[in-house]
Short mmCIF file of C-alpha atoms in Angstrom, two decimals:
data_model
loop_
_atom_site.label_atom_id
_atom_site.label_comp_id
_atom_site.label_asym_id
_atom_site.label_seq_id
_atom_site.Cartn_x
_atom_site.Cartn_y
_atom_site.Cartn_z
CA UNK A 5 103.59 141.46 68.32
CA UNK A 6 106.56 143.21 69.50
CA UNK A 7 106.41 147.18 70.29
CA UNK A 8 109.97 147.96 71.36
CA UNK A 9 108.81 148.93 74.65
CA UNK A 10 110.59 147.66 77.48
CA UNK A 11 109.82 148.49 81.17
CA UNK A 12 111.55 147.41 84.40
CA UNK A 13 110.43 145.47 87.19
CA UNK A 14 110.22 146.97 90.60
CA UNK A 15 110.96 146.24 93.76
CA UNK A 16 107.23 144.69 94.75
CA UNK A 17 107.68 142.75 91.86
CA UNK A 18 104.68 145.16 89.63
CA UNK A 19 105.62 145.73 85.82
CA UNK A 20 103.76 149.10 83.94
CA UNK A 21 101.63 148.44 80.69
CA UNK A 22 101.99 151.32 78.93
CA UNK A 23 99.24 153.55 78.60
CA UNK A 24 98.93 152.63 74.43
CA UNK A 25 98.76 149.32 75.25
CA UNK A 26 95.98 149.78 77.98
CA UNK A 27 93.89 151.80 75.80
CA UNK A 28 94.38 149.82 72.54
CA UNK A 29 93.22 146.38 74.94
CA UNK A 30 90.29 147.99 76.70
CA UNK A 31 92.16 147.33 79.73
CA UNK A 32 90.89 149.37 82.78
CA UNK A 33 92.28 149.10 86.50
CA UNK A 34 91.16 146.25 88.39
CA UNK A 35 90.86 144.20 84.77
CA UNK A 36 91.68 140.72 85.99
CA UNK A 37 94.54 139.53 83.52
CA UNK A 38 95.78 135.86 83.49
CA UNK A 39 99.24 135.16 83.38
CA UNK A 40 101.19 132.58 81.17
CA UNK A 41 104.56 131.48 80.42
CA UNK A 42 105.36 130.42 76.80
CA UNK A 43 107.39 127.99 75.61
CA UNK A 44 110.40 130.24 74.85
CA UNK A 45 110.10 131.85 78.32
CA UNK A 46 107.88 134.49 77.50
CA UNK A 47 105.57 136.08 80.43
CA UNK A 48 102.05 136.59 78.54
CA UNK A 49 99.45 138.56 80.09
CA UNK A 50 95.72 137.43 78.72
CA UNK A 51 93.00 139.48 79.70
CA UNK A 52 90.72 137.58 81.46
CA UNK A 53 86.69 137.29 80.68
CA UNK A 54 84.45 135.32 83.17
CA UNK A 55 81.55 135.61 80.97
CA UNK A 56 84.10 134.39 77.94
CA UNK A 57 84.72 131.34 79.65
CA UNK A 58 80.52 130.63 79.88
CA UNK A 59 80.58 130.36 76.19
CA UNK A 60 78.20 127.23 75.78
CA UNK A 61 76.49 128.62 79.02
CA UNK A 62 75.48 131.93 77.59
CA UNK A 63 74.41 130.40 74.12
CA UNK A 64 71.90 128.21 75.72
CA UNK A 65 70.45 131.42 77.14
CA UNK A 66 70.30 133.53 74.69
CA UNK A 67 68.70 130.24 72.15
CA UNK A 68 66.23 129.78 75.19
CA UNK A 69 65.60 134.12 75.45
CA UNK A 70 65.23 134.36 71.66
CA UNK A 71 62.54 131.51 71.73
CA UNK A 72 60.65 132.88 74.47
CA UNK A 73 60.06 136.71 73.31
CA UNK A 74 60.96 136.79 69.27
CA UNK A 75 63.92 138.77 69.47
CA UNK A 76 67.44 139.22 69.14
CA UNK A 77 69.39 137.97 71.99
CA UNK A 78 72.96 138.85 72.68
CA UNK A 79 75.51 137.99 75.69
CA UNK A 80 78.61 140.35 76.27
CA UNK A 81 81.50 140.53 78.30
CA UNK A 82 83.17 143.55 78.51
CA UNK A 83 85.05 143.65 74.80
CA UNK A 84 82.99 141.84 72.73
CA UNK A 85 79.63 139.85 71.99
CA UNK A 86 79.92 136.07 73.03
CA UNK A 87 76.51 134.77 72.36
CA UNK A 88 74.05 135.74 69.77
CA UNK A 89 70.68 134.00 68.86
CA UNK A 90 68.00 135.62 66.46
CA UNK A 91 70.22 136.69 63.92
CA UNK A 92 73.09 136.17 61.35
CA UNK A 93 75.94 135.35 63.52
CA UNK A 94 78.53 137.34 61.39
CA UNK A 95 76.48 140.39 61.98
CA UNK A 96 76.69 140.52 65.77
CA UNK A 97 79.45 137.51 67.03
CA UNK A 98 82.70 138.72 68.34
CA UNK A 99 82.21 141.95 67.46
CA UNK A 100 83.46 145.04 69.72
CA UNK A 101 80.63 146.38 72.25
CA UNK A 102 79.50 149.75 70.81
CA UNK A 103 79.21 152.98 72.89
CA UNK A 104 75.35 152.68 74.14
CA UNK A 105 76.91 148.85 75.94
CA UNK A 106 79.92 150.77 77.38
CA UNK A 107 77.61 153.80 79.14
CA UNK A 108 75.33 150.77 80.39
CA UNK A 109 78.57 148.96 81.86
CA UNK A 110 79.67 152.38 83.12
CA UNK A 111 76.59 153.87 84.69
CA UNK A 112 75.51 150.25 85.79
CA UNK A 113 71.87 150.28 84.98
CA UNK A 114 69.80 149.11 82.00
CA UNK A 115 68.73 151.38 79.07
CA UNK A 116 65.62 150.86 76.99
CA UNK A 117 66.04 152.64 73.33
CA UNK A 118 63.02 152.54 70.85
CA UNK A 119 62.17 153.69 67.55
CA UNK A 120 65.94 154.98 66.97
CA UNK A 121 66.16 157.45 64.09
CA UNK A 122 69.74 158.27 64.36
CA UNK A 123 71.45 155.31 62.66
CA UNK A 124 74.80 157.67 62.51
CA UNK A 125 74.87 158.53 65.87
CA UNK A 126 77.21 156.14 67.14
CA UNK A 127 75.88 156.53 71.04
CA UNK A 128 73.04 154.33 70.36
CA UNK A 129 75.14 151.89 69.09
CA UNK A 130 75.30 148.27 70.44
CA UNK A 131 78.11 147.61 68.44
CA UNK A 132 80.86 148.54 66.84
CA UNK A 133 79.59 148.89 63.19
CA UNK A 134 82.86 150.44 61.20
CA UNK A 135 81.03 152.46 59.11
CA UNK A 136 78.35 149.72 58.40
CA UNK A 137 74.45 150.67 58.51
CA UNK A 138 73.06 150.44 61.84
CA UNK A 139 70.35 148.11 61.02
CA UNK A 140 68.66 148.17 64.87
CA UNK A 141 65.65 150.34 65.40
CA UNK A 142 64.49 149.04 69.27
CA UNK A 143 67.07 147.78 72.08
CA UNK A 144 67.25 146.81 75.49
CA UNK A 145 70.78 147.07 77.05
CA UNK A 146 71.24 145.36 81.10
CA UNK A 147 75.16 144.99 82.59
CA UNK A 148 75.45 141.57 84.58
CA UNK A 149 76.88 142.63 88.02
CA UNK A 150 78.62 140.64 90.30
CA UNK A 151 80.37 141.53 93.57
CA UNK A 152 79.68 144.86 92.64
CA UNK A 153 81.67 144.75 89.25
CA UNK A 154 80.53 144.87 85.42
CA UNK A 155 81.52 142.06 83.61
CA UNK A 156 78.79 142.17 80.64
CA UNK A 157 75.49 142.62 79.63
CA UNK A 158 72.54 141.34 78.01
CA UNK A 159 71.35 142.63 74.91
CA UNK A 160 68.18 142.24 73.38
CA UNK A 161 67.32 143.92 70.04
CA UNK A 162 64.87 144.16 67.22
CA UNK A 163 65.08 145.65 63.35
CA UNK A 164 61.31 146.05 62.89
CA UNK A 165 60.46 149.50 62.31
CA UNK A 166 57.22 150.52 64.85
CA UNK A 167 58.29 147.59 67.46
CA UNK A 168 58.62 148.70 70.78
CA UNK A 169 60.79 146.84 73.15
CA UNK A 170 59.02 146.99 77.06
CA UNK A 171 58.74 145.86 80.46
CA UNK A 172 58.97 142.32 79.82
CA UNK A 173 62.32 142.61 77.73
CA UNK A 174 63.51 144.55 80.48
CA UNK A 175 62.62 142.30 83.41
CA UNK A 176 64.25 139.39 81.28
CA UNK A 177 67.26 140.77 80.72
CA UNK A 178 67.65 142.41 84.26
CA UNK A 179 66.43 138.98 86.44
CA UNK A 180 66.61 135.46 85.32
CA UNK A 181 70.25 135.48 83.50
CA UNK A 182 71.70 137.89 86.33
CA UNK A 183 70.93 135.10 88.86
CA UNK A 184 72.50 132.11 86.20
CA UNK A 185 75.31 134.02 84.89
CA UNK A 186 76.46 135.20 88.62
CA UNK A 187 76.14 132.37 90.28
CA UNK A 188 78.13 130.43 87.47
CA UNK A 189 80.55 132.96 87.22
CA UNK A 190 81.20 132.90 91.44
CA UNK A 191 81.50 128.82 90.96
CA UNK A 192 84.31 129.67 88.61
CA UNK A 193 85.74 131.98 90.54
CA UNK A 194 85.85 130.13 93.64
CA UNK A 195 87.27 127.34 91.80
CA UNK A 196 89.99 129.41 90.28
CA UNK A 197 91.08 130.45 94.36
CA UNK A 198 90.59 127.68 95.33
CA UNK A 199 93.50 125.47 93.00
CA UNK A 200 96.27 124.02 94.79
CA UNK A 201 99.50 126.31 94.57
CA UNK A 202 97.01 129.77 93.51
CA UNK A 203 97.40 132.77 95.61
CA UNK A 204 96.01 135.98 95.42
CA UNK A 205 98.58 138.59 96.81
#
């Protein structure tokens, strides 16, 4: 995709992404971004998801949390849901995180909804529905943390009317992944600085 935009390099060797671009990606400051070179010399900046990479990772976990409690189980990174299990994969897989995930990732802390009324209000929403019914009516909504940084969240939902997500959907979202998806997620990224010829400047 080619927008006609062409910046300079500067002396330290940094290169602006325009503000469109930033917004249009999602891309905040300190986003890691992986860089490429393609085969006709292009420089290709990929933004880069540790969660992503835990694809087969995170759909074990949500399989094994959908088993245990009954429910919807979802795995985000910070774009999009990676991992779904309870539900029609079309509905929920890939999608863009709605407003109610980015406040979680934003504020850092977990937010129980029940009984939600407001289908419209796109606040509540887990994701992005374009225009779409917003079929949830309970959800529980915990970022994954690590070294002090969002990089997801676990999502677990329901679409009975008059069920009433607790303490124990809570406590697994918040604990047992947290510890599994951060310490996988450190192994990577240890690995990562640790490959011959990588430095971080």
């Amino acid at each position: 995709m080619r927008t006609g935009i062409i910046r300079r390099i500067d002396d330290l060797g940094r290169v602006v992404i325009p503000r469109e671009i930033r917004r249009t990606l999602h891309l905040r400051e300190g986003d890691p971004l992986e860089i490429f070179v393609g085969v006709e010399g292009e420089v290709i900046f990929k933004k880069y998801s540790p969660i992503g990479e835990l694809g087969n990772f995170a759909k074990e976990y949500v399989d094994s949390l959908h088993e245990t409690i009954g429910h919807i189980a979802m795995i985000a990174d910070r774009d999009v849901i990676i991992a779904v299990a309870g539900a029609n994969k079309r509905e929920f897989l890939s999608k863009a995180i709605g407003n109610a995930v980015e406040r979680v990732l934003e504020e850092r802390t977990t937010l129980i909804m029940n009984d939600l009324q407001v289908a419209d209000d796109e606040n509540v929403h887990v994701i992005q529905t374009d225009g779409q019914e917003y079929t949830i009516k309970s959800q529980v909504i915990a970022p994954i943390i690590t070294q002090g940084d969002p990089i997801g969240a676990v999502i677990i939902v329901t679409k009975n009317v008059g069920v009433e997500l607790g303490d124990i959907e809570v406590k697994l979202a918040e604990t047992a992944v947290l510890e599994d998806i951060i310490a996988v997620v450190k192994s990577r990224l240890l690995l990562i600085r640790l490959k011959p010829g990588s430095r971080t400047q």
